[in-house]
Amino acid sequence: MNSFVEMDGVSLRYGDIDGTLAIERVDLGIKVGEFAAVVGPSGCGKSSLMKLVTGLLPPTSGTIRVAGHTVNGPLKIVGMAFQNPTLLPWRNTLSNTMLPFEIVQPHRSRLPFHKEEYAALAQKLLAAVGLGGFEQKQPWMLSGGMQQRASLCRALIHNPALLMLDEPFAALDAFTREELWAVLQDLWLEKKFTCTLVTHDLREAAYLADVIFVMSARPGRILATHRINLPRPRTLDMTYEPEFVAILQEIRREIAQARNEGRGIAAQAMAAPAKVTAS
Amino acid sequence: MTRGRRRLELAMPWIVIFGLLLFWQAVVMVFQIRPFILPAPTAIVAAFLEYREAIMAHALFTLVNTLTGFGIGIVVGVLLGIVIGSSRLAYAGLYPLLVGINSVPKAAIVPILVLWMGIGQPPAITTAFMLSFFPIAVNVATGLATVEPELEDVLRSLGASKLDILRKVGLPRTMPYFFAALKVAITLAFVGSVISETIASNDGIGYLMLQAASQFRVPLMFAGVFVIAGMGIATYMIFALLEGRFTSWATRRQETHFGGG
């Protein structure tokens, strides 16, 4: 067992015993430095999966281990970014990026005495994602894509061992999105953090990830695991090559199947309600 | 916006006030309304000049009471707001009680306060406090309760404590709500202290007006009203200015108007 993130028979039910079953018996493993993607139809519990791994939600059953320790509370080694950039509007871009330094030890104690050093780190990262020169701008002066770049910087500035991304590019236009894929890949190739990307964009998943977990409709289960063995760094041109397209089509088929099964179960339930209540 | 229009916008409050006063003066003169029904603005100014020392002394008394009550109101309101805004249990338990307290007409409470504290300053300060803490508590609580869950997740997954989240996100985010509440609360604090002075005091603008009324010195009464209104506007503008300084990030789309927000 050399997985960095390990889920073993994890289920999650919201509310009481008769509440919605969001995730059912999920087993998965993500190795150190691996880029994993979780794809699936909307409402399949992808975001719940993220909250489970980071310890923000306790599982109803099963165990989750990260870095060899059982998760039983919020982890402190995680960087997160969401679809919404969630930058603090009263801070400029530099100060937003430096927020984790004010929370995470040992930076927290060192920050007051080494402000310059930390600011230089943040400036370097901002420059790496193409935000050089925007340090003093307030978030609302930046475009959506730039805000999302800043949000990525905030998630990565303290070199977290684990990066969790919840549909970070979903609200962006296609060109900006593809640009940010490249930015993220470059950062990952440089720093080699373990990364989990939740997305519904199959091209995005296949372009970025080493391994793709396909989830079923609710309750979410892992239907299939794909290894993407394309060489790095990957280019956008590669996403139009037959090999890449074949991978996409296979995943798409599995998701379609999952959706149909989901509908089939719902149809059965409607056709024979007595049976369902009896079980 | 052109510069002329901007200047006009800045001048608008004065134009409206002076226009109203002129209209008032004209109405009183044309219809020959007697001074003890509605005194003309000139008569009010004359009364103010004649009694200015007494008026200013009473006004200062009222101002001190109001600001003291308001200051306590800020402290209690912010603390209550933090408790209510960060704990669902506290919200469920305290909110109905607060609404209940706020619904009681404060004029009805003053006699009770007098029974406990005597007349003059103590009940005036308490009434000002009771009227002003509620909007502050409610607004601070709202600001804290509406922090984006994702932002909280980001901080919690960095290992932030509840206090960290409050300091880094909750309180800064609540500032616009807080300042909006201050502007409402300061005017309410004036209402509170003047009510109390009217009922039970030997000092203050409220007392002055009651005395003037009993002697039918109507211009003096109006002078008192104007002084209260003036103090209300002045304190309101101070907080509007502070608001513009501290929460410019929240009002970035509109220009900061003098007392306009």
Coordinates of C-alpha atoms in Angstrom, one line a residue:
Chain A
M1 CA 0.0 0.0 0.0
N2 CA 1.9 3.0 -1.2
S3 CA -1.0 5.2 -2.0
F4 CA -1.0 8.8 -0.7
V5 CA -4.8 9.0 -0.7
E6 CA -6.6 5.8 0.0
M7 CA -10.3 5.3 0.3
D8 CA -11.6 1.9 1.5
G9 CA -15.3 1.1 1.2
V10 CA -16.3 4.7 1.8
S11 CA -19.9 5.6 1.9
L12 CA -21.5 8.9 2.6
R13 CA -25.1 9.5 3.5
Y14 CA -26.5 13.0 4.1
G15 CA -28.8 13.4 7.1
D16 CA -30.2 10.4 8.9
I17 CA -30.5 6.8 8.0
D18 CA -33.2 7.6 5.4
G19 CA -31.2 10.5 4.0
T20 CA -29.7 10.7 0.5
L21 CA -26.9 8.2 -0.2
A22 CA -24.4 10.4 -2.0
I23 CA -21.5 8.0 -2.2
E24 CA -21.5 4.2 -2.0
R25 CA -18.6 2.0 -1.3
V26 CA -15.9 3.9 -3.0
D27 CA -12.4 2.3 -3.1
L28 CA -9.6 4.3 -4.7
G29 CA -5.9 5.0 -4.4
I30 CA -3.9 8.0 -5.6
K31 CA -0.1 7.7 -5.4
V32 CA 2.3 10.4 -4.3
G33 CA 2.8 13.1 -7.0
E34 CA 0.0 11.6 -9.1
F35 CA -2.5 13.8 -10.9
A36 CA -6.0 12.2 -10.6
A37 CA -9.2 13.3 -12.1
V38 CA -12.7 12.4 -11.0
V39 CA -15.4 12.6 -13.7
G40 CA -19.0 11.8 -13.8
P41 CA -22.5 13.1 -14.4
S42 CA -23.6 16.1 -12.4
G43 CA -24.9 15.3 -8.9
C44 CA -22.8 12.1 -8.6
G45 CA -21.1 13.3 -5.5
K46 CA -17.8 14.4 -6.9
S47 CA -17.7 17.4 -4.6
S48 CA -18.7 15.3 -1.7
L49 CA -15.8 13.0 -2.5
M50 CA -13.4 16.0 -2.2
K51 CA -14.8 17.0 1.1
L52 CA -14.4 13.5 2.4
V53 CA -10.7 13.3 1.3
T54 CA -9.9 16.7 2.9
G55 CA -11.7 15.7 6.1
L56 CA -14.3 18.5 5.9
L57 CA -17.0 15.8 6.0
P58 CA -16.8 12.6 8.0
P59 CA -17.7 9.4 6.0
T60 CA -20.8 7.4 7.1
S61 CA -18.8 4.2 6.8
G62 CA -15.4 3.1 5.5
T63 CA -12.0 4.6 6.1
I64 CA -10.0 7.3 4.4
R65 CA -6.2 7.5 4.8
V66 CA -4.0 10.4 3.6
A67 CA -0.3 10.1 3.9
G68 CA -0.6 7.0 6.0
H69 CA -2.9 8.6 8.6
T70 CA -6.6 8.0 9.0
V71 CA -8.5 11.2 8.3
N72 CA -10.7 12.3 11.2
G73 CA -10.8 16.1 10.9
P74 CA -9.9 18.8 8.4
L75 CA -6.4 18.1 7.0
K76 CA -3.9 20.9 7.3
I77 CA -1.8 20.1 4.2
V78 CA -4.3 20.8 1.5
G79 CA -4.7 23.6 -1.0
M80 CA -8.1 24.0 -2.5
A81 CA -9.6 25.9 -5.4
F82 CA -13.2 26.0 -6.6
Q83 CA -15.3 27.1 -9.6
N84 CA -15.8 30.4 -7.9
P85 CA -12.4 32.0 -7.3
T86 CA -13.5 33.1 -3.7
L87 CA -10.8 35.8 -3.5
L88 CA -11.2 38.3 -0.6
P89 CA -12.4 41.6 -2.2
W90 CA -10.7 43.7 0.5
R91 CA -7.2 42.4 -0.3
N92 CA -5.1 42.9 -3.3
T93 CA -3.9 40.0 -5.4
L94 CA -0.6 39.7 -3.7
S95 CA -2.2 39.7 -0.2
N96 CA -4.9 37.3 -1.3
T97 CA -2.2 34.9 -2.6
M98 CA -0.3 35.2 0.8
L99 CA -3.4 34.2 2.9
P100 CA -2.2 30.6 3.6
F101 CA 1.0 32.0 5.1
E102 CA -1.1 33.7 7.7
I103 CA -2.6 30.4 8.7
V104 CA -0.2 27.5 8.1
Q105 CA 2.7 26.8 10.4
P106 CA 5.6 27.4 10.4
H107 CA 5.0 30.3 8.0
R108 CA 2.4 31.8 10.3
S109 CA 5.0 32.6 13.0
R110 CA 7.7 33.5 10.6
L111 CA 5.6 35.8 8.4
P112 CA 5.8 39.0 10.6
F113 CA 9.6 38.9 10.5
H114 CA 10.1 37.7 7.0
K115 CA 7.5 39.6 5.1
E116 CA 9.7 40.5 2.1
E117 CA 10.8 36.9 1.7
Y118 CA 7.2 35.6 1.5
A119 CA 6.1 38.4 -0.7
A120 CA 8.9 37.5 -3.1
L121 CA 7.7 33.9 -3.1
A122 CA 4.1 35.0 -3.9
Q123 CA 5.3 37.4 -6.6
K124 CA 7.3 34.6 -8.2
L125 CA 4.3 32.3 -8.3
L126 CA 2.0 35.0 -9.6
A127 CA 4.5 35.7 -12.4
A128 CA 4.6 32.0 -13.2
V129 CA 0.9 32.0 -13.9
G130 CA 1.0 35.2 -15.9
L131 CA -0.1 37.6 -13.2
G132 CA 3.2 39.5 -13.0
G133 CA 2.4 43.2 -12.6
F134 CA -1.1 42.7 -11.2
E135 CA 0.0 42.2 -7.5
Q136 CA -1.5 45.5 -6.3
K137 CA -4.8 45.1 -8.2
Q138 CA -7.9 44.4 -6.3
P139 CA -9.6 41.1 -7.3
W140 CA -12.6 42.9 -9.0
M141 CA -10.2 44.6 -11.3
L142 CA -9.2 41.2 -12.8
S143 CA -11.0 39.2 -15.4
G144 CA -12.5 35.9 -14.4
G145 CA -9.6 33.9 -15.8
M146 CA -7.1 36.1 -14.0
Q147 CA -9.0 35.7 -10.7
Q148 CA -8.9 31.9 -11.2
R149 CA -5.2 32.1 -11.7
A150 CA -4.8 34.0 -8.5
S151 CA -7.1 31.4 -6.8
L152 CA -4.7 28.7 -8.0
C153 CA -1.8 30.6 -6.7
R154 CA -3.5 30.9 -3.3
A155 CA -4.1 27.1 -3.3
L156 CA -0.4 26.4 -4.1
I157 CA 1.6 29.1 -2.4
H158 CA 2.4 27.1 0.7
N159 CA 3.5 24.0 -1.3
P160 CA 0.6 21.8 -0.1
A161 CA 1.2 18.0 -0.3
L162 CA -2.3 17.7 -1.7
L163 CA -4.1 20.0 -4.1
M164 CA -7.9 19.6 -4.5
L165 CA -9.6 21.3 -7.4
D166 CA -13.4 21.4 -7.7
E167 CA -14.3 22.3 -11.3
P168 CA -11.9 25.2 -11.2
F169 CA -12.2 26.1 -14.9
A170 CA -15.9 25.4 -15.3
A171 CA -17.0 29.0 -15.4
L172 CA -14.4 30.2 -17.9
D173 CA -14.6 30.6 -21.6
A174 CA -13.0 27.8 -23.7
F175 CA -9.8 29.6 -24.7
T176 CA -9.0 30.8 -21.1
R177 CA -9.8 27.3 -19.9
E178 CA -7.3 25.7 -22.2
E179 CA -4.7 28.3 -21.3
L180 CA -5.1 27.5 -17.7
W181 CA -4.9 23.7 -18.3
A182 CA -1.4 24.4 -19.6
V183 CA -0.6 26.7 -16.6
L184 CA -1.7 24.0 -14.2
Q185 CA 0.2 21.3 -16.0
D186 CA 3.4 23.4 -15.9
L187 CA 3.0 24.0 -12.2
W188 CA 2.4 20.4 -11.5
L189 CA 5.4 19.3 -13.6
E190 CA 7.5 21.7 -11.6
K191 CA 6.3 21.0 -8.1
K192 CA 4.9 17.4 -8.4
F193 CA 2.2 17.8 -5.7
T194 CA -0.5 15.1 -5.5
C195 CA -3.5 16.6 -7.2
T196 CA -7.2 15.7 -7.4
L197 CA -9.3 17.4 -10.0
V198 CA -13.0 17.1 -10.0
T199 CA -14.5 18.0 -13.4
H200 CA -17.2 17.2 -15.9
D201 CA -15.1 18.1 -18.9
L202 CA -13.6 14.8 -20.2
R203 CA -11.0 16.6 -22.4
E204 CA -9.8 18.5 -19.4
A205 CA -9.5 15.3 -17.4
A206 CA -7.7 13.4 -20.1
Y207 CA -5.3 16.3 -20.9
L208 CA -4.3 16.8 -17.3
A209 CA -4.6 13.6 -15.4
D210 CA -2.5 10.4 -15.0
V211 CA -5.5 8.5 -13.8
I212 CA -9.2 9.1 -14.3
F213 CA -11.9 7.8 -12.0
V214 CA -15.3 7.6 -13.6
M215 CA -18.2 7.9 -11.2
S216 CA -21.8 6.7 -11.6
A217 CA -24.9 8.7 -11.1
R218 CA -26.1 9.0 -7.5
P219 CA -25.3 7.2 -5.4
G220 CA -21.8 7.8 -6.6
R221 CA -19.6 4.7 -7.2
I222 CA -16.4 4.3 -9.1
L223 CA -17.3 2.6 -12.4
A224 CA -13.9 2.5 -14.0
T225 CA -10.3 3.6 -13.6
H226 CA -8.4 4.8 -16.7
R227 CA -4.7 5.3 -16.8
I228 CA -3.7 8.0 -19.3
N229 CA -0.2 7.1 -20.5
L230 CA 0.4 10.0 -22.8
P231 CA 3.8 11.6 -22.6
R232 CA 4.3 14.9 -20.7
P233 CA 4.2 17.8 -21.2
R234 CA 1.0 17.3 -23.1
T235 CA -0.1 19.8 -25.8
L236 CA -3.5 21.0 -26.8
D237 CA -2.8 19.5 -30.3
M238 CA -2.5 16.1 -28.7
T239 CA -6.2 16.4 -27.6
Y240 CA -7.2 16.1 -31.2
E241 CA -5.2 13.0 -32.1
P242 CA -7.0 9.7 -32.6
E243 CA -5.4 8.0 -29.6
F244 CA -6.7 10.8 -27.3
V245 CA -10.1 10.9 -28.9
A246 CA -10.4 7.1 -28.4
I247 CA -9.8 7.5 -24.7
L248 CA -12.5 10.2 -24.5
Q249 CA -15.0 8.1 -26.4
E250 CA -14.5 5.1 -24.1
I251 CA -15.1 7.3 -21.0
R252 CA -18.1 8.9 -22.6
R253 CA -19.6 5.5 -23.3
E254 CA -19.2 4.5 -19.7
I255 CA -20.8 7.7 -18.4
A256 CA -23.7 7.3 -20.8
Q257 CA -24.1 3.8 -19.6
A258 CA -24.0 5.0 -16.0
R259 CA -26.7 7.6 -16.7
N260 CA -28.9 5.0 -18.4
E261 CA -28.6 2.6 -15.5
G262 CA -29.5 5.5 -13.2
R263 CA -32.6 6.2 -15.2
G264 CA -33.4 2.5 -15.4
I265 CA -33.4 2.2 -11.6
A266 CA -35.6 5.2 -11.3
A267 CA -38.0 3.8 -13.9
Q268 CA -38.1 0.5 -12.1
A269 CA -38.8 2.3 -8.8
M270 CA -41.7 4.1 -10.4
A271 CA -43.1 1.0 -12.0
A272 CA -43.0 -1.1 -8.9
P273 CA -43.2 1.2 -5.8
A274 CA -44.4 -1.7 -3.6
K275 CA -41.2 -3.6 -4.2
V276 CA -39.0 -0.7 -3.3
T277 CA -40.7 -0.1 0.0
A278 CA -40.6 -3.8 0.8
S279 CA -36.8 -3.8 0.3
Chain B
M1 CA -20.5 62.5 -15.6
T2 CA -19.5 66.1 -16.4
R3 CA -18.0 68.3 -13.8
G4 CA -21.0 70.7 -13.7
R5 CA -23.3 67.8 -13.0
R6 CA -21.0 66.6 -10.2
R7 CA -21.0 70.0 -8.6
L8 CA -24.7 70.2 -8.9
E9 CA -24.9 66.8 -7.2
L10 CA -22.8 68.0 -4.3
A11 CA -24.9 71.1 -4.0
M12 CA -28.2 69.3 -4.2
P13 CA -28.8 68.7 -0.4
W14 CA -28.2 72.4 0.3
I15 CA -30.4 73.5 -2.6
V16 CA -33.3 71.3 -1.3
I17 CA -32.9 72.5 2.3
F18 CA -32.7 76.1 1.5
G19 CA -35.6 75.8 -1.0
L20 CA -37.7 74.2 1.6
L21 CA -36.9 76.9 4.2
L22 CA -37.7 79.7 1.7
F23 CA -41.0 78.0 0.8
W24 CA -41.8 77.7 4.6
Q25 CA -41.0 81.4 5.1
A26 CA -43.2 82.4 2.2
V27 CA -46.1 80.3 3.4
V28 CA -45.9 81.7 6.9
M29 CA -45.7 85.3 5.6
V30 CA -48.4 84.9 2.9
F31 CA -51.0 83.2 5.1
Q32 CA -50.0 85.2 8.2
I33 CA -49.7 82.0 10.3
R34 CA -49.3 82.9 14.0
P35 CA -45.9 82.0 15.5
F36 CA -47.3 79.6 18.2
I37 CA -48.8 77.5 15.4
L38 CA -45.9 77.5 13.0
P39 CA -43.0 79.9 13.5
A40 CA -41.2 81.2 10.4
P41 CA -37.6 80.0 9.9
T42 CA -36.4 83.6 10.7
A43 CA -38.2 83.4 14.1
I44 CA -36.6 80.0 14.8
V45 CA -33.2 81.4 14.0
A46 CA -33.9 84.4 16.2
A47 CA -35.0 82.1 19.1
F48 CA -31.8 80.0 18.6
L49 CA -29.6 83.1 18.7
E50 CA -31.4 84.4 21.8
Y51 CA -31.1 81.2 23.8
R52 CA -28.0 79.8 22.1
E53 CA -26.1 79.3 25.3
A54 CA -28.8 77.3 27.0
I55 CA -29.5 75.4 23.8
M56 CA -25.9 74.5 23.3
A57 CA -25.6 73.3 26.9
H58 CA -28.6 71.1 26.6
A59 CA -27.5 69.9 23.1
L60 CA -24.1 68.9 24.5
F61 CA -25.9 67.0 27.3
T62 CA -28.0 65.1 24.7
L63 CA -25.0 64.5 22.5
V64 CA -23.0 63.0 25.4
N65 CA -25.9 60.8 26.4
T66 CA -26.5 59.7 22.8
L67 CA -22.8 58.9 22.0
T68 CA -22.3 57.1 25.3
G69 CA -25.4 54.9 24.7
F70 CA -24.4 54.4 21.1
G71 CA -20.8 53.4 22.1
I72 CA -22.2 50.8 24.5
G73 CA -24.6 49.8 21.8
I74 CA -21.7 49.2 19.4
V75 CA -19.8 47.0 21.8
V76 CA -22.8 44.9 22.9
G77 CA -24.2 44.8 19.3
V78 CA -20.9 43.6 17.8
L79 CA -20.4 40.9 20.5
L80 CA -24.0 39.7 20.2
G81 CA -23.8 39.8 16.4
I82 CA -20.6 37.6 16.5
V83 CA -22.2 35.1 18.9
I84 CA -25.5 34.9 16.9
G85 CA -23.7 34.9 13.5
S86 CA -21.3 32.2 14.3
S87 CA -23.4 29.7 16.2
R88 CA -26.7 28.3 15.0
L89 CA -27.7 27.4 18.5
A90 CA -27.2 30.9 19.7
Y91 CA -29.1 32.2 16.7
A92 CA -32.1 29.9 17.4
G93 CA -32.0 30.8 21.1
L94 CA -31.4 34.6 21.1
Y95 CA -33.0 35.9 17.9
P96 CA -36.6 35.7 19.0
L97 CA -35.7 37.3 22.3
L98 CA -33.9 40.2 20.5
V99 CA -36.8 40.8 18.2
G100 CA -39.1 40.8 21.3
I101 CA -36.9 43.4 23.1
N102 CA -36.8 45.5 20.0
S103 CA -40.5 45.4 19.5
V104 CA -41.3 47.0 22.8
P105 CA -41.8 50.8 22.4
K106 CA -38.9 52.4 24.3
A107 CA -41.1 55.2 25.7
A108 CA -42.9 52.5 27.7
I109 CA -39.6 51.3 29.2
V110 CA -38.3 54.7 30.3
P111 CA -40.6 54.8 33.5
I112 CA -39.2 51.4 34.5
L113 CA -35.6 52.7 33.9
V114 CA -36.4 55.8 36.0
L115 CA -37.6 53.5 38.8
W116 CA -34.3 51.7 38.7
M117 CA -31.9 54.5 38.0
G118 CA -33.5 57.8 38.8
I119 CA -33.9 60.6 36.2
G120 CA -31.4 62.4 33.9
Q121 CA -28.4 60.8 32.4
P122 CA -28.7 57.1 33.3
P123 CA -32.1 56.4 31.7
A124 CA -31.2 58.5 28.6
I125 CA -28.0 56.6 28.0
T126 CA -29.8 53.3 28.5
T127 CA -32.6 54.2 26.1
A128 CA -30.1 55.3 23.5
F129 CA -28.2 52.0 24.0
M130 CA -31.4 49.9 23.8
L131 CA -32.4 51.5 20.5
S132 CA -29.0 51.3 18.9
F133 CA -27.6 47.8 19.6
F134 CA -30.3 45.9 17.7
P135 CA -29.6 46.9 14.1
I136 CA -25.8 46.5 14.8
A137 CA -26.3 43.0 16.2
V138 CA -28.5 41.9 13.4
N139 CA -26.3 43.2 10.6
V140 CA -23.1 41.8 12.1
A141 CA -24.8 38.4 12.5
T142 CA -26.0 38.6 8.9
G143 CA -22.6 39.4 7.6
L144 CA -21.0 36.5 9.4
A145 CA -23.7 34.0 8.6
T146 CA -23.4 34.7 4.8
V147 CA -19.7 33.9 4.5
E148 CA -19.2 31.7 1.4
P149 CA -18.9 28.0 2.5
E150 CA -16.2 27.5 -0.1
L151 CA -14.1 30.2 1.5
E152 CA -14.6 28.5 4.9
D153 CA -13.5 25.2 3.3
V154 CA -10.3 26.8 1.9
L155 CA -9.4 28.1 5.3
R156 CA -10.4 25.0 7.3
S157 CA -8.3 22.8 5.0
L158 CA -5.3 25.0 5.8
G159 CA -5.9 24.2 9.5
A160 CA -7.5 27.6 10.4
S161 CA -9.3 27.8 13.7
K162 CA -12.8 29.3 14.1
L163 CA -11.1 32.4 15.4
D164 CA -8.8 32.6 12.4
I165 CA -11.8 32.4 10.0
L166 CA -13.5 35.1 12.0
R167 CA -10.5 37.4 11.9
K168 CA -9.4 36.8 8.3
V169 CA -12.8 36.5 6.6
G170 CA -15.8 37.0 8.9
L171 CA -15.1 40.4 10.3
P172 CA -13.6 42.1 7.3
R173 CA -16.5 40.8 5.2
T174 CA -19.0 42.1 7.8
M175 CA -17.7 45.7 7.7
P176 CA -20.1 47.0 5.0
Y177 CA -23.0 45.5 7.1
F178 CA -21.6 47.0 10.2
F179 CA -21.3 50.5 8.8
A180 CA -24.7 50.4 7.3
A181 CA -26.0 49.5 10.8
L182 CA -24.0 52.3 12.4
K183 CA -25.8 54.9 10.2
V184 CA -29.2 53.6 11.2
A185 CA -28.2 53.1 14.9
I186 CA -26.8 56.6 15.5
T187 CA -30.0 58.2 14.4
L188 CA -32.0 55.8 16.6
A189 CA -29.7 56.6 19.5
F190 CA -30.7 60.3 19.2
V191 CA -34.4 59.2 19.3
G192 CA -33.7 57.2 22.4
S193 CA -31.9 59.8 24.4
V194 CA -34.4 62.6 23.5
I195 CA -37.4 60.4 24.4
S196 CA -35.9 59.7 27.8
E197 CA -35.1 63.3 28.4
T198 CA -38.6 64.3 27.5
I199 CA -40.0 61.9 30.0
A200 CA -37.5 62.1 32.9
S201 CA -34.7 64.7 32.9
N202 CA -33.9 68.2 33.9
D203 CA -31.3 68.6 31.2
G204 CA -31.0 67.9 27.5
I205 CA -32.8 69.0 24.3
G206 CA -35.8 66.8 25.1
Y207 CA -36.3 68.6 28.4
L208 CA -35.7 72.0 26.8
M209 CA -38.5 71.3 24.2
L210 CA -40.9 70.1 26.9
Q211 CA -40.3 73.3 28.9
A212 CA -40.7 75.4 25.8
A213 CA -43.9 73.7 24.9
S214 CA -45.4 74.2 28.4
Q215 CA -44.8 78.0 27.9
F216 CA -45.9 78.1 24.3
R217 CA -42.5 79.2 23.1
V218 CA -42.9 77.4 19.8
P219 CA -40.0 79.0 18.0
L220 CA -37.7 77.7 20.8
M221 CA -39.2 74.2 20.4
F222 CA -38.5 74.3 16.7
A223 CA -34.9 75.5 17.4
G224 CA -34.5 72.4 19.5
V225 CA -35.8 70.2 16.7
F226 CA -33.4 71.7 14.3
V227 CA -30.5 71.2 16.6
I228 CA -31.3 67.5 17.0
A229 CA -31.7 67.2 13.3
G230 CA -28.3 68.9 12.8
M231 CA -26.5 66.7 15.2
G232 CA -28.2 63.6 13.6
I233 CA -27.0 64.6 10.1
A234 CA -23.5 65.5 11.3
T235 CA -22.9 62.2 13.0
Y236 CA -24.5 60.3 10.1
M237 CA -22.1 62.0 7.7
I238 CA -19.1 61.1 9.9
F239 CA -20.0 57.4 9.7
A240 CA -20.8 57.7 6.0
L241 CA -17.2 59.1 5.6
L242 CA -15.7 56.3 7.7
E243 CA -17.7 53.8 5.7
G244 CA -16.3 55.1 2.5
R245 CA -12.7 54.9 3.9
F246 CA -13.0 51.4 5.3
T247 CA -15.3 49.6 2.9
S248 CA -14.5 51.2 -0.4
W249 CA -14.1 47.6 -1.8
A250 CA -17.8 47.0 -1.3
T251 CA -19.1 50.2 -2.9
R252 CA -16.6 50.3 -5.8
R253 CA -19.2 50.6 -8.5
Q254 CA -20.9 53.8 -7.2
E255 CA -18.9 56.9 -6.4
T256 CA -18.8 57.7 -2.7
H257 CA -21.2 60.5 -2.1
F258 CA -21.0 62.7 0.9
G259 CA -23.6 61.1 3.2
G260 CA -25.2 59.6 0.2
G261 CA -24.6 55.9 0.9

